[in-house]
Short mmCIF file of C-alpha atoms (C1' of nucleotides) in Angstrom, two decimals:
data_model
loop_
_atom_site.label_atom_id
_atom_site.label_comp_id
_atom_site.label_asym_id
_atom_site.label_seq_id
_atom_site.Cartn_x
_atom_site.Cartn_y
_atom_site.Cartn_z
CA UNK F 146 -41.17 -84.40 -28.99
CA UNK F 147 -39.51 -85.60 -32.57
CA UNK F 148 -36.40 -87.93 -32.57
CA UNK F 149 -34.25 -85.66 -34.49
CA UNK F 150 -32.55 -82.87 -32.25
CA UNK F 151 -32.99 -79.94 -35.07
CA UNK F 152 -36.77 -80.49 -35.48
CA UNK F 153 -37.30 -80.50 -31.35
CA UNK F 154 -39.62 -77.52 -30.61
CA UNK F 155 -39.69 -76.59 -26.79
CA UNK F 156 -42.83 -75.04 -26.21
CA UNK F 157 -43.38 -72.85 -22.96
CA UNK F 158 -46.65 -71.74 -22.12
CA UNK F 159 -47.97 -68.06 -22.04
CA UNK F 160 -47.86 -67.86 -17.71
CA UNK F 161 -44.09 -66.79 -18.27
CA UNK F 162 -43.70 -63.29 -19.39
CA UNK F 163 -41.11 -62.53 -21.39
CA UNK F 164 -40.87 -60.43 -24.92
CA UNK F 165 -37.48 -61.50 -27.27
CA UNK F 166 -36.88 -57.97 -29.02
CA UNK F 167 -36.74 -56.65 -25.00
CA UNK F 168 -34.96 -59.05 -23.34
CA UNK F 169 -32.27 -59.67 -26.24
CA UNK F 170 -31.88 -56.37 -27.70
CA UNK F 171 -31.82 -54.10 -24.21
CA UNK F 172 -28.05 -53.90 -23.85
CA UNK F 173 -27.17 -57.07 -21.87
CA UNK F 174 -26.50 -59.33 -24.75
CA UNK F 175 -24.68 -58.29 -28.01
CA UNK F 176 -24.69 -61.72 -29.46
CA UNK F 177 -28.60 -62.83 -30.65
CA UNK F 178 -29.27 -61.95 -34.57
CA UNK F 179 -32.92 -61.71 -35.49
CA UNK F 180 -33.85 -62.93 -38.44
CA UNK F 181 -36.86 -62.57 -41.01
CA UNK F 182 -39.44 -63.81 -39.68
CA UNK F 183 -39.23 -62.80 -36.16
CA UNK F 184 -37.34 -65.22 -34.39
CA UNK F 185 -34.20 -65.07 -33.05
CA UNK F 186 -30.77 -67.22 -33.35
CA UNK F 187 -28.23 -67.15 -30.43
CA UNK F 188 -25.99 -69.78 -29.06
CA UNK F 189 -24.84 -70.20 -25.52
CA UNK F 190 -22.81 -73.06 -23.93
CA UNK F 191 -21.51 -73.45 -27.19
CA UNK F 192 -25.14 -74.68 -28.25
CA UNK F 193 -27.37 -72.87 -31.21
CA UNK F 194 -30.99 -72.18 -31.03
CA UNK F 195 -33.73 -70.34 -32.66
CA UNK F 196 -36.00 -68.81 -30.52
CA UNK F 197 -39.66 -67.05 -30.80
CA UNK F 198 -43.05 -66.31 -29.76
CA UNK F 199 -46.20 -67.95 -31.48
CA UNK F 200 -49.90 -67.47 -30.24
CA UNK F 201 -47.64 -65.91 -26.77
CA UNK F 202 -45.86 -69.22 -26.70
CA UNK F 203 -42.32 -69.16 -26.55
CA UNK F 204 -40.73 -71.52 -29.04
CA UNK F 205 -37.31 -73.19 -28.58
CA UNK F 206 -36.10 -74.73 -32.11
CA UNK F 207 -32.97 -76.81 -32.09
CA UNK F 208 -32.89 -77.85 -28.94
CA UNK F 209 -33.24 -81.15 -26.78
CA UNK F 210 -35.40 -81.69 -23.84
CA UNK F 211 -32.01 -82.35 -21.87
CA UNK F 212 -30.37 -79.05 -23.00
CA UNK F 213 -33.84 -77.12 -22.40
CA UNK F 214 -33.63 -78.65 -18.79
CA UNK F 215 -29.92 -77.66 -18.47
CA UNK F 216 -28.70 -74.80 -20.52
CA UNK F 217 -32.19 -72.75 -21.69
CA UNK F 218 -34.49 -72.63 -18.95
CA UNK F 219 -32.08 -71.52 -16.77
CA UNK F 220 -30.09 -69.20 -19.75
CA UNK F 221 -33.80 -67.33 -19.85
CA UNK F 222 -34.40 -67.15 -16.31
CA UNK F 223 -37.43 -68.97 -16.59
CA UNK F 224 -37.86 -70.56 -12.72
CA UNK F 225 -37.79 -66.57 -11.57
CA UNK F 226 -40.87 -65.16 -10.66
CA UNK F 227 -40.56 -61.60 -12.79
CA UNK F 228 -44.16 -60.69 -12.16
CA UNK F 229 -44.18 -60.17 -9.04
CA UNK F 230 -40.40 -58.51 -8.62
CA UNK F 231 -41.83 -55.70 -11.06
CA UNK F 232 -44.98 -55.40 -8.90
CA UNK F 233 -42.10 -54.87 -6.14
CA UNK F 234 -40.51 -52.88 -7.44
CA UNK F 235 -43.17 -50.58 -8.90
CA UNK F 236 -44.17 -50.05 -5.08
CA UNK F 237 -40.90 -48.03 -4.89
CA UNK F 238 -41.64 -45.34 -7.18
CA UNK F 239 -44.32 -43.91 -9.63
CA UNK F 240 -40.58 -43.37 -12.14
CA UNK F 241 -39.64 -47.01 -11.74
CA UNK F 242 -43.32 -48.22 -12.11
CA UNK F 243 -43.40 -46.33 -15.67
CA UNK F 244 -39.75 -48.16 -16.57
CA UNK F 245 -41.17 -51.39 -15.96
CA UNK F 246 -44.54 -50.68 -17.70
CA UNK F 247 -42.47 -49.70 -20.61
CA UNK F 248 -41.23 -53.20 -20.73
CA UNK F 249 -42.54 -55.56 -18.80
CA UNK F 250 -41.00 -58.34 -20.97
CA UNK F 251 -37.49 -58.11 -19.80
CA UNK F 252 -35.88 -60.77 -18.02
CA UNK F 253 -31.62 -61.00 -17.32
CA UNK F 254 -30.17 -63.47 -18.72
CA UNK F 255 -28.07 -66.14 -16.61
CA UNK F 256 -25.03 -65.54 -19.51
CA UNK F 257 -21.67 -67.53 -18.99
CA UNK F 258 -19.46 -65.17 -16.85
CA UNK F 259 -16.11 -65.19 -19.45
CA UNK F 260 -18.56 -63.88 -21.99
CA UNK F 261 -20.41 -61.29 -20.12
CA UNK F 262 -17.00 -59.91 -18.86
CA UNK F 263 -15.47 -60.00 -22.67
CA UNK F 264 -18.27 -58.15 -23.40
CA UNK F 265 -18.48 -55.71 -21.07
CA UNK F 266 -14.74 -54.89 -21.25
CA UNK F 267 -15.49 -54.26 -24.92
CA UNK F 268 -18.54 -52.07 -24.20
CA UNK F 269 -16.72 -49.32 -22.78
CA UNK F 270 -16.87 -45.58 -24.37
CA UNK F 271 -18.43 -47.77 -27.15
CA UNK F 272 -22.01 -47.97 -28.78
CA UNK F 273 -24.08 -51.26 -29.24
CA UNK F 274 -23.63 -50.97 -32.93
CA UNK F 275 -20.30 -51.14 -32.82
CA UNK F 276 -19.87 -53.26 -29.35
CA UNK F 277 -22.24 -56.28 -31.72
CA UNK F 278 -19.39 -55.56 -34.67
CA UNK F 279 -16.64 -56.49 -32.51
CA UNK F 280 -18.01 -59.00 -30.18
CA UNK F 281 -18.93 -60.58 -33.63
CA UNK F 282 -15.52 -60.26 -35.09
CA UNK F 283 -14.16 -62.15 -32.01
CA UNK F 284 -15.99 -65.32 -31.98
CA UNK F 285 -15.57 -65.40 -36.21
CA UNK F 286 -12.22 -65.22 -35.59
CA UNK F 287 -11.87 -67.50 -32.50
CA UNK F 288 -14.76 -69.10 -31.63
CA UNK F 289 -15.81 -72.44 -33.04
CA UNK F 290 -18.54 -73.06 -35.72
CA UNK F 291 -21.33 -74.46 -34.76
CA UNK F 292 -24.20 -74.90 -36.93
CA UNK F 293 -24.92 -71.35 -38.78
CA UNK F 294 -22.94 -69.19 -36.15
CA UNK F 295 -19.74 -69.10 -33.72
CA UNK F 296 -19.42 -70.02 -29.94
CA UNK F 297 -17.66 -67.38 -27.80
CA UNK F 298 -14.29 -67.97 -27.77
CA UNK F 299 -12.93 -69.18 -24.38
CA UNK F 300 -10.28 -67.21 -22.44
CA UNK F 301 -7.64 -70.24 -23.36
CA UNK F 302 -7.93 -69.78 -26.48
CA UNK F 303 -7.21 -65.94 -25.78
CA UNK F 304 -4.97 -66.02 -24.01
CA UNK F 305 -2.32 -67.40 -26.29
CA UNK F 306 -3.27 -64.22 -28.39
CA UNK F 307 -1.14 -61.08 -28.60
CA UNK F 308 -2.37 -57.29 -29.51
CA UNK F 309 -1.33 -58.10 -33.10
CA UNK F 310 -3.53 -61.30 -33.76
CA UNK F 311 -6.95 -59.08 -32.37
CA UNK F 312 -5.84 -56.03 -34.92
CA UNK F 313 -8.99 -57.84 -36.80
CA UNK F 314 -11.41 -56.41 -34.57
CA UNK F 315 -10.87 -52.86 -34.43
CA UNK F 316 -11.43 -52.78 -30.77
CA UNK F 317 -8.91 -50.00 -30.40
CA UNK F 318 -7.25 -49.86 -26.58
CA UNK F 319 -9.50 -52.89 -25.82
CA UNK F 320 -7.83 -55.04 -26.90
CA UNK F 321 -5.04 -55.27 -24.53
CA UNK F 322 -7.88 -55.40 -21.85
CA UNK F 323 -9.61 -58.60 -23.46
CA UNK F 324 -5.85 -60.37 -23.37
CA UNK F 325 -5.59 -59.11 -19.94
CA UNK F 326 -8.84 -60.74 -19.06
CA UNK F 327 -8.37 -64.16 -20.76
CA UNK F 328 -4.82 -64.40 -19.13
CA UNK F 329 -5.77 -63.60 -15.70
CA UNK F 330 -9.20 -66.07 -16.01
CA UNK F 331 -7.09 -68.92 -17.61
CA UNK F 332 -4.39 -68.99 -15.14
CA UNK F 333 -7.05 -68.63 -12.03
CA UNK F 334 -5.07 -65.70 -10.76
CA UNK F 335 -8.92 -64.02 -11.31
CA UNK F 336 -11.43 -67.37 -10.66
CA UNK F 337 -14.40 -66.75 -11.77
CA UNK F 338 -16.31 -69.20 -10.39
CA UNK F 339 -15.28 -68.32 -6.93
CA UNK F 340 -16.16 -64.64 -7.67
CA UNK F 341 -19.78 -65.65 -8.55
CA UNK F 342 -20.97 -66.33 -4.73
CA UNK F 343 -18.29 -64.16 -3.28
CA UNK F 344 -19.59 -61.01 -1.07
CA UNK F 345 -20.21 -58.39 -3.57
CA UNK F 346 -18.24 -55.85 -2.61
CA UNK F 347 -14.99 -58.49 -2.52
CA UNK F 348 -16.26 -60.35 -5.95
CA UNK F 349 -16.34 -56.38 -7.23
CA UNK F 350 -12.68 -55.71 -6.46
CA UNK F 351 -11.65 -59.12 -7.58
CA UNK F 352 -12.80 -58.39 -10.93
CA UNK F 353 -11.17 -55.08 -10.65
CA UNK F 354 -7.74 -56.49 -11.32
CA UNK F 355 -8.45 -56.89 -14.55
CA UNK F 356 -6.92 -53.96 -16.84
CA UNK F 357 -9.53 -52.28 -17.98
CA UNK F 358 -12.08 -53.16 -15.48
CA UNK F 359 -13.69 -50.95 -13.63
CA UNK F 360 -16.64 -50.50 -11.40
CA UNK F 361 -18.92 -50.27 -13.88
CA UNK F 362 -17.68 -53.34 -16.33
CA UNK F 363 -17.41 -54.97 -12.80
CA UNK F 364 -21.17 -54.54 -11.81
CA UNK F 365 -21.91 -55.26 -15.67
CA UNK F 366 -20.26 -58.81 -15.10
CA UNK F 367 -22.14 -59.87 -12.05
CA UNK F 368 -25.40 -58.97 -12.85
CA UNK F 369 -25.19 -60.60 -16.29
CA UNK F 370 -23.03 -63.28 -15.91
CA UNK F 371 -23.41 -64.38 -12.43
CA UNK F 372 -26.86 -63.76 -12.07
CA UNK F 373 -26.21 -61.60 -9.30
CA UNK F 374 -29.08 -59.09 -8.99
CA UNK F 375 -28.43 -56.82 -6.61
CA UNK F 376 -25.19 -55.66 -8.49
CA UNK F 377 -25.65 -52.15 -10.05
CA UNK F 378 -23.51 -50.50 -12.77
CA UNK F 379 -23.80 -47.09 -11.05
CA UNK F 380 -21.92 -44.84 -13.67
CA UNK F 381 -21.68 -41.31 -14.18
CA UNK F 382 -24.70 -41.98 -16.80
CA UNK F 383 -26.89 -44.18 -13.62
CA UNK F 384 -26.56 -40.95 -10.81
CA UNK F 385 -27.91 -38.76 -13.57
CA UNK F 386 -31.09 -41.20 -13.49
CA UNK F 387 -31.21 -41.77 -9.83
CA UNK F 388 -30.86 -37.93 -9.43
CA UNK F 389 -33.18 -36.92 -11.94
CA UNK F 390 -35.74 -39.91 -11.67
CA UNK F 391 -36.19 -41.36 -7.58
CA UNK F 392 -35.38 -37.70 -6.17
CA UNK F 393 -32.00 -37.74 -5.35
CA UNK F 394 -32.67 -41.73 -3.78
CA UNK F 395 -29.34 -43.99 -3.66
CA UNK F 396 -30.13 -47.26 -5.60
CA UNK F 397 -30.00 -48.99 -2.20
CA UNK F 398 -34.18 -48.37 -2.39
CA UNK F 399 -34.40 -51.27 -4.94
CA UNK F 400 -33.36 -53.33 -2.68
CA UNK F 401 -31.89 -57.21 -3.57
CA UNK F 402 -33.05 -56.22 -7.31
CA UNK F 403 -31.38 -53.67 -7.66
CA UNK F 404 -29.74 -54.99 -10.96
CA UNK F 405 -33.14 -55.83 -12.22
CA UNK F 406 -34.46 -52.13 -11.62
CA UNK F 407 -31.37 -50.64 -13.22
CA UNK F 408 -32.19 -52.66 -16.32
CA UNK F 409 -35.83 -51.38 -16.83
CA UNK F 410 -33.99 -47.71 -15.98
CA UNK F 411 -31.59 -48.33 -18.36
CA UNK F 412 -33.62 -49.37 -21.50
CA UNK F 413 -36.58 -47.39 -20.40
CA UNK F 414 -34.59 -44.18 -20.17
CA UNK F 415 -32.59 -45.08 -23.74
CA UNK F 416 -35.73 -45.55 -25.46
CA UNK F 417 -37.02 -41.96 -24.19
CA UNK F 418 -34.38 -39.99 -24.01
CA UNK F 419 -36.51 -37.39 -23.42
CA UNK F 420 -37.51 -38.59 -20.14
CA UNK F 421 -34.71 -36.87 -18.05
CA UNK F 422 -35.65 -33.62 -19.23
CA UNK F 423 -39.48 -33.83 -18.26
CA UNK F 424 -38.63 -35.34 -14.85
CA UNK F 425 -35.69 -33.09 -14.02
"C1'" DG Q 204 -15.89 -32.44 -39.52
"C1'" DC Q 205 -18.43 -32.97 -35.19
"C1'" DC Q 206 -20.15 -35.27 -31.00
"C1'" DC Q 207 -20.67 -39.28 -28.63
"C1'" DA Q 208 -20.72 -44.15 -27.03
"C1'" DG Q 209 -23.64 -49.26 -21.11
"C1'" DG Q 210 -15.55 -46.39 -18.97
"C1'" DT Q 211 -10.95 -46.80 -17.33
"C1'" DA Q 212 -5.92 -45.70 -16.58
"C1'" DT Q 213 -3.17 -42.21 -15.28
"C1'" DA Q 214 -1.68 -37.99 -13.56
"C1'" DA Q 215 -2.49 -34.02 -11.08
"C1'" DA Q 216 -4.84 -31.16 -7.64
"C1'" DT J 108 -10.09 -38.34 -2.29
"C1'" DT J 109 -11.97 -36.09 -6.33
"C1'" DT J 110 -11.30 -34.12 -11.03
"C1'" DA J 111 -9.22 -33.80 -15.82
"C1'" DT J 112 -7.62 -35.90 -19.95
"C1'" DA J 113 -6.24 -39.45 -23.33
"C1'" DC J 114 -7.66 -43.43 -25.36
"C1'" DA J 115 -9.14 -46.29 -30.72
"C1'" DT J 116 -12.90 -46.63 -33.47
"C1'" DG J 117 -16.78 -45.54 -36.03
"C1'" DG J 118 -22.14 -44.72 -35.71
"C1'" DG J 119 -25.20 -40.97 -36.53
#
DNA sequence: GCCCAGGTATAAA
DNA sequence: TTTATACATGGG
């Protein structure tokens, strides 16, 4: 371990199985930016890093030993035994066994709560192109600078903003739904670290009070901000796969990882699009 | 120009 | 309770 903090390399062995381009480019994170040479650079907590994989090493550049301890391993889900919740869950079905062969790399990431929901209230009747635009307009805009990027603005920030002062970001009706958001979190009318180990059902309909969140931004916010893995984001787009894929089986067959399967589903099923057809 | 995107609010049946 | 439509914007 160097002195300086910007030369510290964390190195994690090969046992932990995780691949970058799946994990941070599957639809639960708009925010990492890979670069050149195959590494990534993403900040969370307000703290910058450049990640990647050498000799099936993960690399962690930029950060300390203390922050790998407190804001990395846990950000990457490293304690979290992914090996064998795929060999669970490809017991359940010979469709869900191909979605996690697909990409056995993914992990969820334990992403701060305010962000995930910001995001997710932005992702609706939207496409990642264009969700990554705005989410990267936002923290330009409001965030603060740290290093070579932005941290995510925080909801007080936000919620001293009006419709006008977002016009920036093109986020059409959204916008009124991210001010909604940030003025609900800031004044704990919606508490968001209360809603984290609430029932799910209850922490669900809390969230629902948000304008512009519904079920599906709801489920979206637990599972990837609150680590809560048995949420599922079952929209009109999910029932086609459950229908089509598990034979007409409610997602209740996945079980406490229910979240976890719907991932694999979800970027298994985008990347093969022609996979609904051949299994109808 | 067209269709669509990790949906939701609102009104109507 | 379920179903239909508008919504802002722009990627492909």
């Amino acid at each position: 371990m160097k002195n300086s903090k910007n030369l510290n390399i964390i190195k994690i062995p090969d046992t932990i199985s995780i691949d970058l381009d799946q994990t941070l480019d599957c639809g639960q994170s708009f925010r990492w930016q890979k670069l050149d040479d195959y590494s990534y650079r993403g900040i969370a907590y307000s703290k910058e890093i450049k990640i990647t994989k050498k000799d099936s090493c993960l690399l962690i550049l930029g950060s300390s030993k203390y922050e790998y301890d407190t804001i990395w391993k846990n950000y990457f889900d490293l304690d979290l035994d992914y090996d064998k919740i795929r060999d669970t869950l490809s017991e359940i079905h010979p469709n869900m066994k191909a979605a996690t062969e697909y990409a056995p790399g993914i992990r969820i990431l334990r992403q701060e709560p305010w962000e995930a929901l910001c995001s997710f209230i932005i992702s609706q009747n939207n496409n990642i192109p264009r969700i990554k635009g705005i989410i990267s307009r936002l923290c330009e805009n409001f965030g603060e600078h740290t290093g070579s990027g932005f941290s995510f603005p925080d909801y007080e920030t936000l919620s001293k903003l009006n419709e006008q002062d977002l016009s920036y970001l093109r986020a059409g009706f959204r916008s009124a739904y991210i001010l909604d958001a940030a003025k609900k979190v800031f004044k704990r009318e919606i508490n968001l670290e209360e809603i984290k180990y609430m029932p799910i059902d209850k922490a669900r309909n809390e969230l629902m009070k948000i304008k512009g969140v519904g079920p599906k931004v709801a489920e979206c916010t637990l599972l990837y901000g609150m680590h809560r893995l048995e949420a599922f984001p079952l929209d009109v787009w999910m029932k086609r796969a459950m229908k089509t894929l598990f034979d007409g089986y409610t997602y209740e067959i996945f079980g406490e990882y229910a979240g976890i399967a719907q991932q694999y589903i979800f970027h298994y099923s985008r990347m093969n699009p022609q996979i609904f057809s051949s299994c109808g």
